[in-house]
Structure formats: structure tokens, C-alpha cells
Amino acid sequence: MNIPSRLEAKKRTSKEVLTKTNEYIVDNNLKTLGEGKTYFIKTYGCQMNEHDSENIKAILEDMSFTECDEMEKADLILLNTCAIRENAHNKVFGMIGRIKHLKETRPEVIAGICGCMAQEEGVVNEILTNYKWLDIVFGTHNIYALPNILATSMKNNKQEIDVLSIEGDIIENIPVKRDSKYKAWVNIMYGCDKFCTYCIVPYTRGKQRSREPEYIIKEVLDLVNSGYKEVTLLGQNVNAYGKDLDTNYGMANLLEDVAKTGIDRVRFVTSHPWDFNDEMIDVIKKYDNIMPYIHLPLQSGSDRILKLMGRRYTKESYLELFNKLKTIPNVSITTDIIVGFPGETEEDFNETLDVVNICKYDSAFTFIFSPREGTPAAKMEDNVTLEEKNNRLYRLNDLINKYAKEANDKYLNKTVPVLIEGKSEKGGLLMGYTDTMKLVNVNAPKSNIGKIVNVKITDIKTWSMDGEIVK
Ligand code: SAH
Ligand code: SF4
Ligand code: F3S
């Protein structure tokens, strides 16, 4: 049994990170372990977790499990969890309750949790005392070890907890079962060293480790050859890519090399304003296949709060960067904002509104500060009432929605490129995203799925647009 320790997770060692290509092995006797059995994975959290689930699916299929889309019918249930805010936690514990119920009628069901919550000391302690019936718990650092973890639990019919506190090397040969045939997530780095004072990610994902560029480029080239149209380069802080490698190769170089593979669309998330340099902006402008869409988290517009958050930029330097990004033709910019950080005053909040009024974002994710155990902000004195926090969130969303609508309105009667991904939730229509990341529903034949087509926008809705294909 390996259980996580917060103290260990916080450490940043200077141990060299190696790239290993032979770490993932499924022993011959485990290749049929899942024969006749189905699995169901529920994924919470960010794109990195989505992509981890694509790896987990492929690993389970290497053991002969088959995918099932109904939790109630599955033989193996995994929750790939997120720890970013309290409500993410609550959702998972609610689901664990449902699984317990299921296990009462079908005790042979194997149930487990993985992902960021599994990396938390407090969560694992709770599992050890109150959820002894959960079969497996593994973390974000040892997904490749799933075959052995699962086999040990099944063989001994016992709870198997295997969570490493400290990240290991980069494992390059993990298989993947992608959710889409047209767009793909590609990890370019793992972990985060920014330690924003409110954030749990540096504890759950370990220190920043960039993948070697050769492996990233090879993955993208393979995707191009398999007919993929779009890649999204993933990292908690992609602009810092390469800073931990012993070379001068950074995000601008990587973006350029990925663009040169000829893939139709290149995206990247998430950008921390701190490391966004002019070189990157030049590369984005130079290549038509790098999409004019940038997610640039603000968090707060108040210098005082930004300092308490440990974000290392000011309102002024953020706006300076924002204005430079606006010189990218046709660019759309979105953001993340936290309201109700400990001690946030009405004045601080007004600074945030001021930035929103200047930037007029295309859209934004907005959150109420949620204290995460073990982070510095969780210990800061917080005299803002929940009522006030809710009120600020409401006022902020009002403004965000106004600008989002204004940004969308500009698309009416324009013709824009859309990668058609599949059927829309709206009956009979197809759906896809513009280069600028706007969701469009299109009335067109299914033969367009997987293609980038020109769409004339005919109607603007609150969260989407309607359009028709033009030649
Ligand atoms: N790496 C990204 C953010 C990843 S987390 C970045 O630095 O930009 C996604 C968003 O969740 C953050 O941008 C932040 O707005 C929000 N968030 C993170 N921790 C939070 C917390 N403790 N309470 C509320 N929101 C939080
Ligand atoms: Fe969290 Fe900050 Fe790292 Fe983003 S950059 S993952 S907010 S610590
Ligand atoms: Fe959540 Fe972990 Fe992503 S905490 S946001 S799943 S890195």
C-alpha cells in the first residue's frame, strides 16, 4: 500500500526526470483478466483528466475489458476525479454513495477512484476509514501501473491503494483510446511549479516536467497520418514549456514545429500570463494553422489580490499582454476569474470588473474561491461573507455574459471555418467549433463530419450559433 503525503507532494526535488519508453507492460497472464467484463469511467475536471481517461481506457482494453456506457451495468467502475474546488469533491463523494448502493446488489462489481482527489492525503485517509469497500485507488503519477494494481486487488479480493506522492519519470509508451477521430489532446508537459496560493494542482500533479519535443512531434505526425484535423497541446501552464529541459527549446519553438507538421488546426491550453513571450505571439501570427484563440486566465484585476494569489503579474502588465495578443488577426480571448478570495474588498472586486470592461472577453469561467486543504490561501483570514461572494459572482457573470453576447453578435452573416465533429444535441443538426472556438450548429448532411467547412452564421444564441454551409 502506498498512501500520499502532502508534505512529500509539496517538495520539489532536483532529481533529473528521465524519459522511459518501456515502463508500461501488461504481463501475459493479465492480458485476459478482463475477458467478458465491461468497464465504465466517469471523468471530472480539466482536459488533462479527460486525456488521462483516454489512456486508462486503452490500458483496460489491453487487459480485454470492453467499454460500457452505463455505470449500472458495468463490472468495473472508475471515477477519474478532480480536486480543484469543494464542489468537485462533493460530486465525487455523491457518486461514491451511488456506487456503494450498486455494490449492495452486485457485490462482484469492482470500484475505484483515481485522478487528483486520489492524490490528496485527506481523501485517502477518509477512504481508509469510511470506504473500505472501494477496491482500487491509484493516483496521477502511476496510471501505467494500473494492470498490476487491478490484478492484485482482484486476486486478493482486497482494497489496493497505490498513490505516489512524488512524480516519477515521463512514461512514453502508454496506449490511448481517443474519444474523437478528428481532434486529439496531446500532453506537452505534466505538473506545475507556479504554486498559486489557492491552487491544489502543484500538489496533485507534481513538479513541472516537459515531454521531449521529438515525442510530441512524432505523436502529432502520427495523428496527421491517421486523418486527425486538430490537436490541442495540453499543460497547466504551456507557456513555461521547456523551462525544465536543458535546452533553449521553448513553447515558441514547439508551436512552430507542431504547426510545420501540417495538421489543420493547432490549439493550446492553458496559458499563464507570466510566461507568454513575444516570440510566441510572432509564431501564432506566422502560421495559419495555429488557431486565433487564447485562454488567458486573469483570476483577479486587483494588484493586491494578485499578489496574495502569487500570480506574479499586475493589472497593468496583464493588460499590456492582452493588447499585444489583440494584434493577432481575428483573435478570440477567454479567461478564468475567481471572486471572493480571502479579504477581497469591494474595491478589489471593482478592479476585476474594470479589467473585464476593458478586455470584453469572448467568454469566461468564473468561480467563487474555494479553500483547498494544505494551500496557503486556505489559511488566510477570510472576512467576506458567502452572500457577498455570491453577489459578486452574479454581478461578474452579468457583465461577462453581456460581452460574450456582443462578441458573438459580430459573427452574424459572417462566413467562418468550422470543423464538423458530429451530431448536435439539437435534433438533426451537426455541430462543430470555429477557429475561434465558437460552438456552431449546422444543418448539413452527415458526410461533412470530420471536415473543415465554411459556414455562414445565420443566428446567434446565448451559448451557440446556427449556420449553414456555403461553398
Ligand atoms: N493552470 C491554469 C488553471 C488551472 S485550474 C492557470 O493557471 O491558468 C482552472 C481554474 O480554476 C483556475 O484558472 C482558477 O480560476 C480556478 N481555481 C483554481 N483553484 C481554485 C480555488 N481554490 N477556488 C476557486 N477557483 C479555483
Ligand atoms: Fe494552479 Fe497556478 Fe499552476 Fe494554474 S499556474 S495550475 S492556477 S498553481
Ligand atoms: Fe482538477 Fe486535477 Fe485538472 S484538480 S482541474 S483534474 S489537474
Tab-separated table of N, CA, C and O and ligand atoms in Angstrom, residues 45-46 49 81-84 116 200-201 205 236, ligand 3:
chain	number	residue	atom	x	y	z
A	45	GLY	N	-13.280	17.227	-14.026
A	45	GLY	CA	-12.104	18.102	-14.102
A	45	GLY	C	-11.693	18.536	-15.490
A	45	GLY	O	-12.512	18.607	-16.401
A	46	CYS	N	-10.408	18.808	-15.641
A	46	CYS	CA	-9.905	19.506	-16.829
A	46	CYS	C	-9.563	18.559	-17.974
A	46	CYS	O	-9.672	17.343	-17.861
A	49	ASN	N	-7.356	15.559	-17.319
A	49	ASN	CA	-8.034	14.386	-16.802
A	49	ASN	C	-8.771	13.642	-17.916
A	49	ASN	O	-8.792	12.414	-17.930
A	81	THR	N	-11.057	11.611	-10.851
A	81	THR	CA	-11.571	12.745	-10.072
A	81	THR	C	-10.757	14.029	-10.196
A	81	THR	O	-9.600	14.011	-10.604
A	82	CYS	N	-11.390	15.132	-9.768
A	82	CYS	CA	-10.784	16.466	-9.781
A	82	CYS	C	-10.866	17.048	-8.372
A	82	CYS	O	-11.848	16.844	-7.666
A	83	ALA	N	-9.839	17.777	-7.969
A	83	ALA	CA	-9.791	18.304	-6.604
A	83	ALA	C	-9.812	19.828	-6.560
A	83	ALA	O	-9.611	20.420	-5.512
A	84	ILE	N	-10.082	20.462	-7.689
A	84	ILE	CA	-9.825	21.893	-7.804
A	84	ILE	C	-10.693	22.753	-6.876
A	84	ILE	O	-10.240	23.746	-6.342
A	116	CYS	N	-6.967	13.393	-9.412
A	116	CYS	CA	-6.386	14.343	-8.465
A	116	CYS	C	-6.846	14.161	-7.024
A	116	CYS	O	-6.070	14.385	-6.097
A	200	ILE	N	-4.543	23.659	-5.826
A	200	ILE	CA	-4.148	22.328	-5.363
A	200	ILE	C	-3.293	21.585	-6.398
A	200	ILE	O	-2.617	20.610	-6.077
A	201	VAL	N	-3.327	22.070	-7.653
A	201	VAL	CA	-2.701	21.307	-8.747
A	201	VAL	C	-1.211	20.980	-8.532
A	201	VAL	O	-0.787	19.852	-8.776
A	205	ARG	N	-0.388	17.084	-9.048
A	205	ARG	CA	0.213	16.717	-10.345
A	205	ARG	C	1.733	16.771	-10.344
A	205	ARG	O	2.364	16.506	-11.361
A	236	GLN	N	-0.669	22.585	-17.677
A	236	GLN	CA	-1.278	23.544	-16.747
A	236	GLN	C	-0.773	24.939	-17.039
A	236	GLN	O	-1.353	25.930	-16.637
B	3	F3S	FE1	-8.931	19.128	-11.450
B	3	F3S	FE2	-6.633	17.904	-11.362
B	3	F3S	FE3	-7.384	19.094	-13.584
B	3	F3S	S1	-7.518	19.131	-9.767
B	3	F3S	S2	-8.635	20.772	-12.847
B	3	F3S	S3	-8.366	17.372	-12.659
B	3	F3S	S4	-5.319	18.931	-12.789
